[in-house]
Protein backbone atom coordinates (compact mmCIF):
# COMPACT_ATOMS: atom_id res chain seq x y z
CA UNK A 1 0.00 0.00 0.00
CA UNK A 2 1.12 3.54 -0.58
CA UNK A 3 -0.19 6.96 -1.37
CA UNK A 4 -3.71 7.51 -2.67
CA UNK A 5 -3.55 7.08 -6.43
CA UNK A 6 -7.26 7.71 -6.83
CA UNK A 7 -10.13 8.56 -4.50
CA UNK A 8 -10.84 5.73 -2.06
CA UNK A 9 -7.99 3.62 -3.41
CA UNK A 10 -4.84 2.78 -1.49
CA UNK A 11 -2.00 1.52 -3.65
CA UNK A 12 1.15 -0.44 -2.80
CA UNK A 13 4.46 -0.97 -4.58
CA UNK A 14 5.65 -4.55 -4.27
CA UNK A 15 8.67 -5.61 -6.33
CA UNK A 16 10.69 -8.61 -5.24
CA UNK A 17 14.30 -7.69 -5.94
CA UNK A 18 16.13 -10.66 -4.50
CA UNK A 19 15.45 -14.28 -3.65
CA UNK A 20 14.66 -15.26 -0.10
CA UNK A 21 17.58 -17.67 -0.18
CA UNK A 22 20.14 -15.00 -0.97
CA UNK A 23 18.66 -12.65 1.60
CA UNK A 24 18.85 -15.28 4.32
CA UNK A 25 22.46 -16.08 3.47
CA UNK A 26 23.31 -12.38 3.77
CA UNK A 27 21.65 -12.18 7.18
CA UNK A 28 23.29 -15.31 8.51
CA UNK A 29 26.77 -14.43 7.30
CA UNK A 30 26.58 -10.72 8.03
CA UNK A 31 27.21 -9.82 4.39
CA UNK A 32 26.28 -6.39 2.99
CA UNK A 33 22.73 -6.26 1.64
CA UNK A 34 22.11 -5.87 -2.08
CA UNK A 35 19.66 -3.11 -1.21
CA UNK A 36 22.32 -1.09 0.58
CA UNK A 37 20.98 -1.80 4.06
CA UNK A 38 23.23 -3.38 6.68
CA UNK A 39 22.80 -7.05 7.43
CA UNK A 40 20.49 -7.65 10.41
CA UNK A 41 22.10 -8.97 13.59
CA UNK A 42 20.12 -11.29 15.85
CA UNK A 43 19.31 -8.49 18.32
CA UNK A 44 16.32 -8.22 20.61
CA UNK A 45 13.76 -5.45 20.30
CA UNK A 46 13.65 -2.71 22.93
CA UNK A 47 10.84 -4.35 24.94
CA UNK A 48 11.92 -7.99 24.51
CA UNK A 49 8.46 -8.59 23.02
CA UNK A 50 8.48 -12.34 22.42
CA UNK A 51 5.99 -13.84 24.84
CA UNK A 52 2.29 -14.62 24.73
CA UNK A 53 1.33 -11.88 27.19
CA UNK A 54 0.81 -8.24 26.30
CA UNK A 55 3.87 -6.19 27.30
CA UNK A 56 3.04 -3.31 29.63
CA UNK A 57 5.07 -0.27 30.53
CA UNK A 58 7.76 1.84 28.92
CA UNK A 59 10.98 0.40 27.53
CA UNK A 60 14.20 1.99 26.35
CA UNK A 61 13.47 5.29 24.59
CA UNK A 62 9.80 4.36 24.08
CA UNK A 63 6.81 5.16 26.30
CA UNK A 64 3.66 3.12 25.94
CA UNK A 65 0.55 4.83 24.60
CA UNK A 66 -1.54 1.76 23.65
CA UNK A 67 -1.85 -1.64 25.35
CA UNK A 68 -4.78 -3.77 24.18
CA UNK A 69 -5.20 -7.50 24.82
CA UNK A 70 -8.94 -7.65 23.92
CA UNK A 71 -9.69 -9.72 27.05
CA UNK A 72 -13.26 -9.27 28.22
CA UNK A 73 -14.16 -7.24 25.13
CA UNK A 74 -16.91 -8.04 22.65
CA UNK A 75 -17.41 -6.15 19.41
CA UNK A 76 -19.82 -8.04 17.13
CA UNK A 77 -19.75 -8.10 13.37
CA UNK A 78 -21.48 -4.99 12.12
CA UNK A 79 -20.03 -2.63 14.73
CA UNK A 80 -17.08 -1.49 12.59
CA UNK A 81 -19.45 0.52 10.41
CA UNK A 82 -20.08 4.16 9.47
CA UNK A 83 -16.33 4.80 9.40
CA UNK A 84 -16.40 7.61 6.85
CA UNK A 85 -15.74 10.41 9.37
CA UNK A 86 -12.61 12.63 9.16
CA UNK A 87 -10.89 9.82 7.26
CA UNK A 88 -7.12 9.39 7.43
CA UNK A 89 -6.80 11.91 10.27
CA UNK A 90 -6.39 11.51 14.02
CA UNK A 91 -10.05 12.58 14.35
CA UNK A 92 -11.32 9.62 12.28
CA UNK A 93 -13.90 7.37 13.89
CA UNK A 94 -16.47 4.64 13.19
CA UNK A 95 -19.99 5.67 14.16
CA UNK A 96 -20.99 2.03 14.71
CA UNK A 97 -18.49 1.60 17.54
CA UNK A 98 -19.05 2.77 21.10
CA UNK A 99 -17.07 3.34 24.26
CA UNK A 100 -13.36 2.60 24.32
CA UNK A 101 -13.38 0.94 20.91
CA UNK A 102 -14.84 4.05 19.30
CA UNK A 103 -12.15 6.08 21.06
CA UNK A 104 -9.30 3.73 20.18
CA UNK A 105 -10.00 2.25 16.74
CA UNK A 106 -10.86 3.30 13.21
CA UNK A 107 -11.14 1.29 9.98
CA UNK A 108 -10.99 2.02 6.27
CA UNK A 109 -14.59 2.81 5.31
CA UNK A 110 -16.82 0.46 3.38
CA UNK A 111 -16.27 0.88 -0.35
CA UNK A 112 -12.61 1.86 -0.37
CA UNK A 113 -10.72 -0.29 -2.86
CA UNK A 114 -7.66 -2.34 -1.94
CA UNK A 115 -4.26 -2.41 -3.65
CA UNK A 116 -5.12 -5.17 -6.12
CA UNK A 117 -7.49 -2.81 -7.94
CA UNK A 118 -4.53 -0.93 -9.40
CA UNK A 119 -2.61 -4.07 -10.39
CA UNK A 120 -4.78 -5.62 -13.06
CA UNK A 121 -5.55 -8.62 -10.87
CA UNK A 122 -8.47 -10.87 -11.81
CA UNK A 123 -9.62 -10.87 -8.18
CA UNK A 124 -9.58 -7.58 -6.29
CA UNK A 125 -10.85 -6.44 -2.91
CA UNK A 126 -13.07 -3.78 -1.39
CA UNK A 127 -12.88 -2.81 2.27
CA UNK A 128 -15.84 -3.98 4.36
CA UNK A 129 -14.96 -3.62 8.05
CA UNK A 130 -18.58 -4.16 9.05
CA UNK A 131 -18.58 -7.82 7.98
CA UNK A 132 -14.91 -8.74 8.44
CA UNK A 133 -13.78 -7.39 11.85
CA UNK A 134 -14.97 -8.46 15.30
CA UNK A 135 -13.62 -8.84 18.83
CA UNK A 136 -14.34 -11.58 21.34
CA UNK A 137 -13.00 -14.70 23.03
CA UNK A 138 -11.38 -17.54 21.11
CA UNK A 139 -12.29 -21.14 21.91
CA UNK A 140 -9.71 -21.14 24.72
CA UNK A 141 -11.11 -17.91 26.18
CA UNK A 142 -8.30 -15.69 24.94
CA UNK A 143 -9.57 -12.26 23.86
CA UNK A 144 -8.78 -11.49 20.23
CA UNK A 145 -9.52 -9.24 17.32
CA UNK A 146 -10.66 -11.44 14.43
CA UNK A 147 -10.09 -10.34 10.84
CA UNK A 148 -12.04 -12.75 8.63
CA UNK A 149 -11.83 -11.84 4.96
CA UNK A 150 -14.00 -13.62 2.44
CA UNK A 151 -15.19 -13.70 -1.15
CA UNK A 152 -18.88 -14.12 -2.03
CA UNK A 153 -19.92 -17.45 -3.47
CA UNK A 154 -21.09 -15.82 -6.68
CA UNK A 155 -17.72 -14.13 -7.20
CA UNK A 156 -17.05 -10.43 -7.02
CA UNK A 157 -14.51 -8.59 -4.88
CA UNK A 158 -12.94 -9.93 -1.71
CA UNK A 159 -14.27 -8.32 1.46
CA UNK A 160 -11.06 -6.85 2.94
CA UNK A 161 -10.25 -5.11 6.23
CA UNK A 162 -7.81 -2.45 7.43
CA UNK A 163 -7.99 -1.31 11.05
CA UNK A 164 -6.13 1.63 12.54
CA UNK A 165 -5.26 2.29 16.22
CA UNK A 166 -6.28 5.91 16.76
CA UNK A 167 -3.75 6.52 19.54
CA UNK A 168 -0.88 6.43 17.05
CA UNK A 169 -2.47 8.06 14.03
CA UNK A 170 -0.25 10.81 12.61
CA UNK A 171 2.55 10.10 15.09
CA UNK A 172 6.22 10.78 14.38
CA UNK A 173 8.50 7.83 15.25
CA UNK A 174 7.60 5.11 17.74
CA UNK A 175 7.46 1.38 18.35
CA UNK A 176 4.62 -0.78 17.05
CA UNK A 177 4.05 -4.41 18.12
CA UNK A 178 1.42 -7.12 17.85
CA UNK A 179 1.03 -10.87 18.28
CA UNK A 180 -0.70 -12.48 15.33
CA UNK A 181 -1.57 -15.80 13.70
CA UNK A 182 -3.44 -16.86 10.58
CA UNK A 183 -5.92 -19.34 12.04
CA UNK A 184 -7.68 -20.17 8.79
CA UNK A 185 -5.66 -20.35 5.58
CA UNK A 186 -6.78 -20.05 1.97
CA UNK A 187 -5.05 -18.79 -1.18
CA UNK A 188 -5.74 -15.23 -2.26
CA UNK A 189 -5.42 -13.29 1.02
CA UNK A 190 -2.56 -11.21 2.45
CA UNK A 191 -1.49 -8.55 4.95
CA UNK A 192 0.53 -5.37 4.52
CA UNK A 193 0.69 -3.61 7.87
CA UNK A 194 2.34 -0.29 7.21
CA UNK A 195 3.25 3.32 7.70
CA UNK A 196 3.10 5.32 4.48
CA UNK A 197 2.78 8.81 3.08
CA UNK A 198 4.65 11.57 1.25
CA UNK A 199 6.57 9.07 -0.85
CA UNK A 200 7.69 6.99 2.16
CA UNK A 201 6.61 3.50 3.19
CA UNK A 202 7.52 0.96 5.86
CA UNK A 203 5.71 -2.41 5.75
CA UNK A 204 5.77 -5.04 8.49
CA UNK A 205 4.52 -7.70 8.40
CA UNK A 206 3.69 -8.15 4.74
CA UNK A 207 3.00 -11.11 2.49
CA UNK A 208 0.45 -13.51 1.08
CA UNK A 209 -0.75 -15.67 3.95
CA UNK A 210 0.17 -18.83 2.03
CA UNK A 211 3.73 -17.51 1.62
CA UNK A 212 6.33 -15.97 3.92
CA UNK A 213 6.15 -13.12 6.40
CA UNK A 214 8.45 -10.27 5.34
CA UNK A 215 9.20 -6.58 5.90
CA UNK A 216 9.87 -3.85 3.33
CA UNK A 217 11.26 -0.34 3.50
CA UNK A 218 10.63 2.02 0.56
CA UNK A 219 12.98 5.01 1.06
CA UNK A 220 11.32 8.41 0.97
CA UNK A 221 11.33 9.80 -2.53
CA UNK A 222 12.24 6.51 -4.19
CA UNK A 223 15.23 4.22 -4.40
CA UNK A 224 15.83 0.51 -4.10
CA UNK A 225 13.55 -1.06 -1.52
CA UNK A 226 14.81 -2.86 1.55
CA UNK A 227 13.52 -6.44 1.70
CA UNK A 228 13.78 -8.42 4.94
CA UNK A 229 12.48 -12.01 5.35
CA UNK A 230 11.10 -12.77 8.78
CA UNK A 231 9.30 -16.12 8.90
CA UNK A 232 8.14 -18.83 6.53
CA UNK A 233 4.78 -19.48 8.17
CA UNK A 234 1.87 -17.14 8.99
CA UNK A 235 0.00 -20.02 10.65
CA UNK A 236 2.23 -19.96 13.74
CA UNK A 237 1.99 -17.32 16.45
CA UNK A 238 4.47 -14.49 15.88
CA UNK A 239 5.25 -11.28 17.72
CA UNK A 240 6.03 -8.60 15.13
CA UNK A 241 7.54 -5.20 15.93
CA UNK A 242 8.66 -2.11 14.06
CA UNK A 243 10.94 0.41 15.74
CA UNK A 244 11.08 3.76 13.95
CA UNK A 245 13.52 6.34 15.28
CA UNK A 246 15.34 9.29 13.68
CA UNK A 247 17.25 7.95 10.68
CA UNK A 248 16.48 4.29 11.46
CA UNK A 249 13.80 1.69 10.95
CA UNK A 250 14.20 -1.76 12.48
CA UNK A 251 11.99 -4.82 12.06
CA UNK A 252 11.67 -7.69 14.56
CA UNK A 253 9.98 -11.10 14.56
CA UNK A 254 9.69 -12.91 17.89
CA UNK A 255 12.20 -10.51 19.40
CA UNK A 256 14.86 -11.15 16.74
CA UNK A 257 15.93 -8.28 14.49
CA UNK A 258 15.25 -9.26 10.90
CA UNK A 259 15.96 -5.94 9.18
CA UNK A 260 17.47 -2.50 9.62
CA UNK A 261 17.56 0.38 7.14
CA UNK A 262 18.90 3.93 7.40
CA UNK A 263 18.23 5.21 3.88
CA UNK A 264 15.77 8.15 3.66
CA UNK A 265 13.76 7.07 6.69
CA UNK A 266 10.57 9.14 7.21
CA UNK A 267 10.89 12.16 9.52
CA UNK A 268 7.25 13.25 9.55
CA UNK A 269 4.08 11.93 11.24
CA UNK A 270 2.50 8.76 9.81
CA UNK A 271 -0.31 6.41 10.84
CA UNK A 272 0.01 2.70 11.61
CA UNK A 273 -2.43 0.80 9.38
CA UNK A 274 -3.16 -2.89 10.07
CA UNK A 275 -4.07 -3.56 6.45
CA UNK A 276 -5.38 -6.92 5.24
CA UNK A 277 -6.49 -7.40 1.64
CA UNK A 278 -6.68 -9.55 -1.47
CA UNK A 279 -3.48 -11.14 -2.75
CA UNK A 280 -1.11 -9.42 -5.16
CA UNK A 281 0.74 -12.61 -6.10
CA UNK A 282 -0.37 -16.15 -6.84
CA UNK A 283 -3.97 -17.28 -7.29
CA UNK A 284 -6.86 -15.03 -6.38
CA UNK A 285 -9.33 -15.99 -3.69
CA UNK A 286 -11.82 -18.59 -4.87
CA UNK A 287 -15.55 -17.79 -4.80
CA UNK A 288 -16.98 -18.81 -1.43
CA UNK A 289 -13.56 -18.93 0.27
CA UNK A 290 -12.49 -17.20 3.48
CA UNK A 291 -9.35 -16.78 5.58
CA UNK A 292 -8.79 -15.42 9.06
CA UNK A 293 -6.09 -13.58 11.01
CA UNK A 294 -6.27 -13.45 14.82
CA UNK A 295 -4.64 -10.65 16.83
CA UNK A 296 -4.25 -11.44 20.52
CA UNK A 297 -2.64 -8.16 21.55
CA UNK A 298 -1.48 -4.82 20.18
CA UNK A 299 0.98 -2.44 21.82
CA UNK A 300 2.30 0.90 20.61
CA UNK A 301 4.81 3.39 21.97
CA UNK A 302 5.76 7.00 21.37
CA UNK A 303 9.39 8.05 21.02
CA UNK A 304 10.85 10.99 22.95
CA UNK A 305 12.52 12.60 19.94
CA UNK A 306 12.51 16.24 21.04
PDB file of N, CA, C and O in Angstrom, residues 55-95:
ATOM      1  N   UNK A  55       2.886  -6.946  26.522  1.00  0.00           N
ATOM      2  CA  UNK A  55       3.870  -6.193  27.304  1.00  0.00           C
ATOM      3  C   UNK A  55       3.256  -4.894  27.823  1.00  0.00           C
ATOM      4  O   UNK A  55       2.498  -4.227  27.114  1.00  0.00           O
ATOM      5  N   UNK A  56       3.572  -4.544  29.044  1.00  0.00           N
ATOM      6  CA  UNK A  56       3.038  -3.314  29.631  1.00  0.00           C
ATOM      7  C   UNK A  56       4.189  -2.480  30.196  1.00  0.00           C
ATOM      8  O   UNK A  56       5.131  -3.006  30.776  1.00  0.00           O
ATOM      9  N   UNK A  57       4.076  -1.175  29.998  1.00  0.00           N
ATOM     10  CA  UNK A  57       5.070  -0.271  30.530  1.00  0.00           C
ATOM     11  C   UNK A  57       6.039   0.220  29.472  1.00  0.00           C
ATOM     12  O   UNK A  57       6.100  -0.304  28.355  1.00  0.00           O
ATOM     13  N   UNK A  58       6.794   1.230  29.830  1.00  0.00           N
ATOM     14  CA  UNK A  58       7.755   1.837  28.919  1.00  0.00           C
ATOM     15  C   UNK A  58       8.987   0.944  28.789  1.00  0.00           C
ATOM     16  O   UNK A  58       9.254   0.091  29.644  1.00  0.00           O
ATOM     17  N   UNK A  59       9.756   1.169  27.723  1.00  0.00           N
ATOM     18  CA  UNK A  59      10.975   0.395  27.532  1.00  0.00           C
ATOM     19  C   UNK A  59      11.946   1.189  26.659  1.00  0.00           C
ATOM     20  O   UNK A  59      11.556   1.733  25.626  1.00  0.00           O
ATOM     21  N   UNK A  60      13.200   1.256  27.108  1.00  0.00           N
ATOM     22  CA  UNK A  60      14.196   1.991  26.351  1.00  0.00           C
ATOM     23  C   UNK A  60      13.740   3.430  26.122  1.00  0.00           C
ATOM     24  O   UNK A  60      13.243   4.089  27.034  1.00  0.00           O
ATOM     25  N   UNK A  61      13.869   3.904  24.878  1.00  0.00           N
ATOM     26  CA  UNK A  61      13.467   5.286  24.589  1.00  0.00           C
ATOM     27  C   UNK A  61      11.978   5.424  24.268  1.00  0.00           C
ATOM     28  O   UNK A  61      11.540   6.492  23.832  1.00  0.00           O
ATOM     29  N   UNK A  62      11.204   4.369  24.474  1.00  0.00           N
ATOM     30  CA  UNK A  62       9.800   4.361  24.079  1.00  0.00           C
ATOM     31  C   UNK A  62       8.885   4.380  25.306  1.00  0.00           C
ATOM     32  O   UNK A  62       9.129   3.667  26.286  1.00  0.00           O
ATOM     33  N   UNK A  63       7.811   5.169  25.228  1.00  0.00           N
ATOM     34  CA  UNK A  63       6.815   5.163  26.300  1.00  0.00           C
ATOM     35  C   UNK A  63       5.468   4.728  25.730  1.00  0.00           C
ATOM     36  O   UNK A  63       5.049   5.152  24.678  1.00  0.00           O
ATOM     37  N   UNK A  64       4.830   3.818  26.447  1.00  0.00           N
ATOM     38  CA  UNK A  64       3.659   3.122  25.936  1.00  0.00           C
ATOM     39  C   UNK A  64       2.433   4.027  25.901  1.00  0.00           C
ATOM     40  O   UNK A  64       2.104   4.683  26.896  1.00  0.00           O
ATOM     41  N   UNK A  65       1.767   4.033  24.752  1.00  0.00           N
ATOM     42  CA  UNK A  65       0.549   4.833  24.597  1.00  0.00           C
ATOM     43  C   UNK A  65      -0.660   3.960  24.253  1.00  0.00           C
ATOM     44  O   UNK A  65      -1.788   4.447  24.258  1.00  0.00           O
ATOM     45  N   UNK A  66      -0.440   2.690  23.949  1.00  0.00           N
ATOM     46  CA  UNK A  66      -1.539   1.765  23.648  1.00  0.00           C
ATOM     47  C   UNK A  66      -1.151   0.376  24.127  1.00  0.00           C
ATOM     48  O   UNK A  66      -0.060  -0.106  23.824  1.00  0.00           O
ATOM     49  N   UNK A  67      -2.041  -0.266  24.892  1.00  0.00           N
ATOM     50  CA  UNK A  67      -1.849  -1.644  25.345  1.00  0.00           C
ATOM     51  C   UNK A  67      -3.207  -2.317  25.340  1.00  0.00           C
ATOM     52  O   UNK A  67      -4.037  -2.052  26.202  1.00  0.00           O
ATOM     53  N   UNK A  68      -3.463  -3.163  24.365  1.00  0.00           N
ATOM     54  CA  UNK A  68      -4.779  -3.770  24.176  1.00  0.00           C
ATOM     55  C   UNK A  68      -4.626  -5.278  24.014  1.00  0.00           C
ATOM     56  O   UNK A  68      -3.961  -5.749  23.085  1.00  0.00           O
ATOM     57  N   UNK A  69      -5.235  -6.043  24.944  1.00  0.00           N
ATOM     58  CA  UNK A  69      -5.200  -7.504  24.821  1.00  0.00           C
ATOM     59  C   UNK A  69      -6.570  -8.095  24.491  1.00  0.00           C
ATOM     60  O   UNK A  69      -6.706  -9.313  24.381  1.00  0.00           O
ATOM     61  N   UNK A  70      -7.593  -7.253  24.346  1.00  0.00           N
ATOM     62  CA  UNK A  70      -8.937  -7.650  23.920  1.00  0.00           C
ATOM     63  C   UNK A  70      -9.648  -8.567  24.918  1.00  0.00           C
ATOM     64  O   UNK A  70     -10.757  -9.028  24.644  1.00  0.00           O
ATOM     65  N   UNK A  71      -9.051  -8.837  26.067  1.00  0.00           N
ATOM     66  CA  UNK A  71      -9.687  -9.723  27.047  1.00  0.00           C
ATOM     67  C   UNK A  71     -10.915  -9.050  27.659  1.00  0.00           C
ATOM     68  O   UNK A  71     -10.856  -7.903  28.099  1.00  0.00           O
ATOM     69  N   UNK A  72     -12.014  -9.775  27.670  1.00  0.00           N
ATOM     70  CA  UNK A  72     -13.257  -9.267  28.217  1.00  0.00           C
ATOM     71  C   UNK A  72     -14.042  -8.370  27.287  1.00  0.00           C
ATOM     72  O   UNK A  72     -15.129  -7.914  27.642  1.00  0.00           O
ATOM     73  N   UNK A  73     -13.501  -8.123  26.092  1.00  0.00           N
ATOM     74  CA  UNK A  73     -14.163  -7.239  25.134  1.00  0.00           C
ATOM     75  C   UNK A  73     -14.987  -8.033  24.133  1.00  0.00           C
ATOM     76  O   UNK A  73     -14.619  -9.142  23.741  1.00  0.00           O
ATOM     77  N   UNK A  74     -16.091  -7.450  23.703  1.00  0.00           N
ATOM     78  CA  UNK A  74     -16.910  -8.036  22.646  1.00  0.00           C
ATOM     79  C   UNK A  74     -17.358  -6.926  21.701  1.00  0.00           C
ATOM     80  O   UNK A  74     -18.011  -5.970  22.127  1.00  0.00           O
ATOM     81  N   UNK A  75     -16.969  -7.066  20.460  1.00  0.00           N
ATOM     82  CA  UNK A  75     -17.406  -6.151  19.408  1.00  0.00           C
ATOM     83  C   UNK A  75     -17.940  -7.035  18.282  1.00  0.00           C
ATOM     84  O   UNK A  75     -17.169  -7.690  17.579  1.00  0.00           O
ATOM     85  N   UNK A  76     -19.253  -7.103  18.115  1.00  0.00           N
ATOM     86  CA  UNK A  76     -19.821  -8.036  17.128  1.00  0.00           C
ATOM     87  C   UNK A  76     -19.602  -7.553  15.703  1.00  0.00           C
ATOM     88  O   UNK A  76     -19.321  -6.369  15.453  1.00  0.00           O
ATOM     89  N   UNK A  77     -19.725  -8.483  14.775  1.00  0.00           N
ATOM     90  CA  UNK A  77     -19.753  -8.100  13.371  1.00  0.00           C
ATOM     91  C   UNK A  77     -20.840  -7.053  13.167  1.00  0.00           C
ATOM     92  O   UNK A  77     -21.918  -7.145  13.746  1.00  0.00           O
ATOM     93  N   UNK A  78     -20.538  -6.073  12.375  1.00  0.00           N
ATOM     94  CA  UNK A  78     -21.475  -4.988  12.122  1.00  0.00           C
ATOM     95  C   UNK A  78     -21.126  -3.710  12.844  1.00  0.00           C
ATOM     96  O   UNK A  78     -21.537  -2.627  12.430  1.00  0.00           O
ATOM     97  N   UNK A  79     -20.339  -3.818  13.938  1.00  0.00           N
ATOM     98  CA  UNK A  79     -20.029  -2.627  14.728  1.00  0.00           C
ATOM     99  C   UNK A  79     -18.995  -1.726  14.051  1.00  0.00           C
ATOM    100  O   UNK A  79     -19.045  -0.503  14.203  1.00  0.00           O
ATOM    101  N   UNK A  80     -18.055  -2.304  13.318  1.00  0.00           N
ATOM    102  CA  UNK A  80     -17.079  -1.493  12.589  1.00  0.00           C
ATOM    103  C   UNK A  80     -17.751  -0.954  11.320  1.00  0.00           C
ATOM    104  O   UNK A  80     -17.419  -1.340  10.207  1.00  0.00           O
ATOM    105  N   UNK A  81     -18.673  -0.036  11.514  1.00  0.00           N
ATOM    106  CA  UNK A  81     -19.449   0.520  10.407  1.00  0.00           C
ATOM    107  C   UNK A  81     -19.497   2.041  10.531  1.00  0.00           C
ATOM    108  O   UNK A  81     -19.101   2.605  11.555  1.00  0.00           O
ATOM    109  N   UNK A  82     -19.966   2.703   9.474  1.00  0.00           N
ATOM    110  CA  UNK A  82     -20.081   4.160   9.468  1.00  0.00           C
ATOM    111  C   UNK A  82     -18.730   4.792   9.815  1.00  0.00           C
ATOM    112  O   UNK A  82     -18.624   5.645  10.694  1.00  0.00           O
ATOM    113  N   UNK A  83     -17.699   4.372   9.105  1.00  0.00           N
ATOM    114  CA  UNK A  83     -16.330   4.798   9.404  1.00  0.00           C
ATOM    115  C   UNK A  83     -15.865   5.969   8.545  1.00  0.00           C
ATOM    116  O   UNK A  83     -14.686   6.330   8.585  1.00  0.00           O
ATOM    117  N   UNK A  84     -16.770   6.559   7.801  1.00  0.00           N
ATOM    118  CA  UNK A  84     -16.405   7.607   6.854  1.00  0.00           C
ATOM    119  C   UNK A  84     -16.461   8.996   7.503  1.00  0.00           C
ATOM    120  O   UNK A  84     -17.112   9.906   7.002  1.00  0.00           O
ATOM    121  N   UNK A  85     -15.764   9.142   8.646  1.00  0.00           N
ATOM    122  CA  UNK A  85     -15.743  10.412   9.370  1.00  0.00           C
ATOM    123  C   UNK A  85     -14.294  10.873   9.540  1.00  0.00           C
ATOM    124  O   UNK A  85     -13.490  10.158  10.142  1.00  0.00           O
ATOM    125  N   UNK A  86     -13.951  12.046   9.010  1.00  0.00           N
ATOM    126  CA  UNK A  86     -12.609  12.627   9.164  1.00  0.00           C
ATOM    127  C   UNK A  86     -11.536  11.612   8.767  1.00  0.00           C
ATOM    128  O   UNK A  86     -10.526  11.444   9.459  1.00  0.00           O
ATOM    129  N   UNK A  87     -11.729  10.955   7.636  1.00  0.00           N
ATOM    130  CA  UNK A  87     -10.888   9.823   7.258  1.00  0.00           C
ATOM    131  C   UNK A  87      -9.426  10.211   7.162  1.00  0.00           C
ATOM    132  O   UNK A  87      -9.069  11.331   6.794  1.00  0.00           O
ATOM    133  N   UNK A  88      -8.574   9.251   7.514  1.00  0.00           N
ATOM    134  CA  UNK A  88      -7.116   9.392   7.426  1.00  0.00           C
ATOM    135  C   UNK A  88      -6.571  10.530   8.282  1.00  0.00           C
ATOM    136  O   UNK A  88      -5.506  11.076   7.990  1.00  0.00           O
ATOM    137  N   UNK A  89      -7.292  10.913   9.323  1.00  0.00           N
ATOM    138  CA  UNK A  89      -6.800  11.905  10.274  1.00  0.00           C
ATOM    139  C   UNK A  89      -6.934  11.333  11.674  1.00  0.00           C
ATOM    140  O   UNK A  89      -7.643  10.344  11.901  1.00  0.00           O
ATOM    141  N   UNK A  90      -6.305  11.985  12.645  1.00  0.00           N
ATOM    142  CA  UNK A  90      -6.391  11.511  14.018  1.00  0.00           C
ATOM    143  C   UNK A  90      -7.788  11.690  14.608  1.00  0.00           C
ATOM    144  O   UNK A  90      -8.090  11.163  15.681  1.00  0.00           O
ATOM    145  N   UNK A  91      -8.665  12.414  13.907  1.00  0.00           N
ATOM    146  CA  UNK A  91     -10.046  12.584  14.347  1.00  0.00           C
ATOM    147  C   UNK A  91     -10.988  11.544  13.738  1.00  0.00           C
ATOM    148  O   UNK A  91     -12.192  11.572  14.016  1.00  0.00           O
ATOM    149  N   UNK A  92     -10.480  10.629  12.931  1.00  0.00           N
ATOM    150  CA  UNK A  92     -11.318   9.620  12.277  1.00  0.00           C
ATOM    151  C   UNK A  92     -12.004   8.727  13.311  1.00  0.00           C
ATOM    152  O   UNK A  92     -11.433   8.420  14.363  1.00  0.00           O
ATOM    153  N   UNK A  93     -13.225   8.299  12.999  1.00  0.00           N
ATOM    154  CA  UNK A  93     -13.905   7.365  13.892  1.00  0.00           C
ATOM    155  C   UNK A  93     -14.963   6.592  13.127  1.00  0.00           C
ATOM    156  O   UNK A  93     -15.368   6.972  12.029  1.00  0.00           O
ATOM    157  N   UNK A  94     -15.398   5.476  13.728  1.00  0.00           N
ATOM    158  CA  UNK A  94     -16.473   4.642  13.186  1.00  0.00           C
ATOM    159  C   UNK A  94     -17.716   4.861  14.040  1.00  0.00           C
ATOM    160  O   UNK A  94     -17.719   4.548  15.239  1.00  0.00           O
ATOM    161  N   UNK A  95     -18.773   5.375  13.433  1.00  0.00           N
ATOM    162  CA  UNK A  95     -19.992   5.667  14.164  1.00  0.00           C
ATOM    163  C   UNK A  95     -20.649   4.449  14.756  1.00  0.00           C
ATOM    164  O   UNK A  95     -21.395   4.549  15.732  1.00  0.00           O
TER     165      UNK A  95
END
